[in-house]
């Protein structure tokens, strides 16, 4: 179950860094052990973006406790060298700096992203 939580959190984290776009462009890349991954081309880039979904046995509060606390990222996010909140606008909006390791000959990658947390009447919580 710990591995499943880690996968969900990693997928959600990376989804924070991309805009939500039309589902029609996404292609199924993997569907294994309850993890579904879709990819699509990115204009003017050799890299593809991805999104993933997985169902886990954890409360929303448990998942949010990890996702909203960058000091934990190095323990569960693959190749995360460091992470910190740069700015907190309010309890639902913040900026995070992340340093991701990369294999030689690629340099490590810096990322700054803005996270927006929202919940609806049905109990669905979304971070974009």
GROMACS .gro file of C-alpha atoms in nm:
model
  128
    1UNK     CA    1   0.000   0.000   0.000
    2UNK     CA    2   0.293   0.234   0.069
    3UNK     CA    3   0.413   0.191  -0.292
    4UNK     CA    4   0.063   0.265  -0.422
    5UNK     CA    5   0.049   0.589  -0.220
    6UNK     CA    6   0.390   0.686  -0.355
    7UNK     CA    7   0.277   0.630  -0.712
    8UNK     CA    8  -0.039   0.834  -0.663
    9UNK     CA    9   0.148   1.119  -0.502
   10UNK     CA   10   0.412   1.126  -0.776
   11UNK     CA   11   0.147   1.129  -1.046
   12UNK     CA   12  -0.047   1.406  -0.875
   13UNK     CA   13   0.268   1.607  -0.818
   14UNK     CA   14   0.364   1.600  -1.184
   15UNK     CA   15   0.012   1.684  -1.286
   16UNK     CA   16   0.052   2.001  -1.084
   17UNK     CA   17   0.308   2.120  -1.334
   18UNK     CA   18   0.096   2.082  -1.646
   19UNK     CA   19  -0.223   2.251  -1.758
   20UNK     CA   20  -0.543   2.052  -1.774
   21UNK     CA   21  -0.621   2.004  -2.141
   22UNK     CA   22  -0.872   1.812  -2.353
   23UNK     CA   23  -0.889   1.438  -2.286
   24UNK     CA   24  -0.920   1.365  -2.659
   25UNK     CA   25  -0.543   1.409  -2.719
   26UNK     CA   26  -0.432   1.155  -2.460
   27UNK     CA   27  -0.321   0.804  -2.560
   28UNK     CA   28  -0.316   0.506  -2.323
   29UNK     CA   29   0.048   0.416  -2.254
   30UNK     CA   30   0.011   0.172  -1.966
   31UNK     CA   31  -0.261  -0.004  -1.768
   32UNK     CA   32  -0.102  -0.236  -1.514
   33UNK     CA   33  -0.168  -0.325  -1.150
   34UNK     CA   34  -0.436  -0.057  -1.120
   35UNK     CA   35  -0.213   0.220  -1.254
   36UNK     CA   36  -0.337   0.388  -1.574
   37UNK     CA   37  -0.095   0.618  -1.759
   38UNK     CA   38  -0.178   0.833  -2.061
   39UNK     CA   39   0.071   1.033  -2.271
   40UNK     CA   40   0.055   1.291  -2.546
   41UNK     CA   41   0.284   1.497  -2.765
   42UNK     CA   42   0.393   1.844  -2.657
   43UNK     CA   43   0.424   2.104  -2.930
   44UNK     CA   44   0.788   2.199  -3.005
   45UNK     CA   45   0.924   1.940  -2.761
   46UNK     CA   46   1.080   1.597  -2.804
   47UNK     CA   47   0.930   1.499  -2.467
   48UNK     CA   48   0.579   1.376  -2.399
   49UNK     CA   49   0.368   1.488  -2.107
   50UNK     CA   50   0.184   1.230  -1.900
   51UNK     CA   51  -0.099   1.188  -1.655
   52UNK     CA   52  -0.177   0.895  -1.435
   53UNK     CA   53  -0.457   0.763  -1.221
   54UNK     CA   54  -0.461   0.510  -0.941
   55UNK     CA   55  -0.705   0.425  -0.665
   56UNK     CA   56  -0.554   0.400  -0.317
   57UNK     CA   57  -0.678   0.318   0.030
   58UNK     CA   58  -0.599   0.647   0.205
   59UNK     CA   59  -0.796   0.944   0.319
   60UNK     CA   60  -0.786   1.272   0.133
   61UNK     CA   61  -0.622   1.426   0.439
   62UNK     CA   62  -0.343   1.165   0.436
   63UNK     CA   63  -0.268   1.224   0.068
   64UNK     CA   64  -0.285   1.603   0.104
   65UNK     CA   65  -0.051   1.595   0.404
   66UNK     CA   66   0.223   1.459   0.177
   67UNK     CA   67   0.144   1.657  -0.137
   68UNK     CA   68   0.121   1.993   0.038
   69UNK     CA   69   0.444   1.947   0.237
   70UNK     CA   70   0.748   1.984   0.007
   71UNK     CA   71   0.986   1.885   0.286
   72UNK     CA   72   0.859   1.526   0.237
   73UNK     CA   73   0.917   1.519  -0.141
   74UNK     CA   74   1.271   1.380  -0.115
   75UNK     CA   75   1.134   1.073   0.065
   76UNK     CA   76   0.879   0.970  -0.198
   77UNK     CA   77   0.935   1.162  -0.522
   78UNK     CA   78   1.177   0.985  -0.757
   79UNK     CA   79   1.506   1.175  -0.798
   80UNK     CA   80   1.389   1.474  -0.595
   81UNK     CA   81   1.704   1.634  -0.455
   82UNK     CA   82   1.531   1.919  -0.268
   83UNK     CA   83   1.199   2.100  -0.247
   84UNK     CA   84   1.062   2.397  -0.057
   85UNK     CA   85   0.763   2.628  -0.054
   86UNK     CA   86   0.870   2.962  -0.194
   87UNK     CA   87   0.554   3.159  -0.131
   88UNK     CA   88   0.216   3.093   0.029
   89UNK     CA   89  -0.062   3.318  -0.098
   90UNK     CA   90  -0.327   3.151   0.117
   91UNK     CA   91  -0.417   2.800   0.238
   92UNK     CA   92  -0.528   2.704  -0.114
   93UNK     CA   93  -0.250   2.858  -0.324
   94UNK     CA   94   0.128   2.830  -0.297
   95UNK     CA   95   0.450   2.816  -0.501
   96UNK     CA   96   0.708   2.536  -0.474
   97UNK     CA   97   1.070   2.511  -0.588
   98UNK     CA   98   1.189   2.162  -0.678
   99UNK     CA   99   1.531   2.032  -0.781
  100UNK     CA  100   1.508   1.702  -0.969
  101UNK     CA  101   1.811   1.487  -1.034
  102UNK     CA  102   1.882   1.365  -1.386
  103UNK     CA  103   2.122   1.099  -1.517
  104UNK     CA  104   2.443   1.200  -1.690
  105UNK     CA  105   2.483   1.375  -1.931
  106UNK     CA  106   2.163   1.565  -1.854
  107UNK     CA  107   2.182   1.838  -1.589
  108UNK     CA  108   1.956   1.839  -1.285
  109UNK     CA  109   1.628   2.021  -1.345
  110UNK     CA  110   1.486   2.317  -1.153
  111UNK     CA  111   1.110   2.353  -1.141
  112UNK     CA  112   0.892   2.623  -0.988
  113UNK     CA  113   0.522   2.552  -0.990
  114UNK     CA  114   0.208   2.714  -0.861
  115UNK     CA  115  -0.040   2.486  -0.684
  116UNK     CA  116  -0.410   2.563  -0.648
  117UNK     CA  117  -0.616   2.345  -0.414
  118UNK     CA  118  -0.994   2.327  -0.454
  119UNK     CA  119  -1.277   2.106  -0.329
  120UNK     CA  120  -1.631   2.064  -0.454
  121UNK     CA  121  -1.965   1.968  -0.294
  122UNK     CA  122  -1.912   1.600  -0.384
  123UNK     CA  123  -1.593   1.578  -0.178
  124UNK     CA  124  -1.357   1.580  -0.474
  125UNK     CA  125  -1.030   1.760  -0.404
  126UNK     CA  126  -0.819   1.881  -0.694
  127UNK     CA  127  -0.471   2.031  -0.706
  128UNK     CA  128  -0.372   2.207  -1.028
   0.00000   0.00000   0.00000
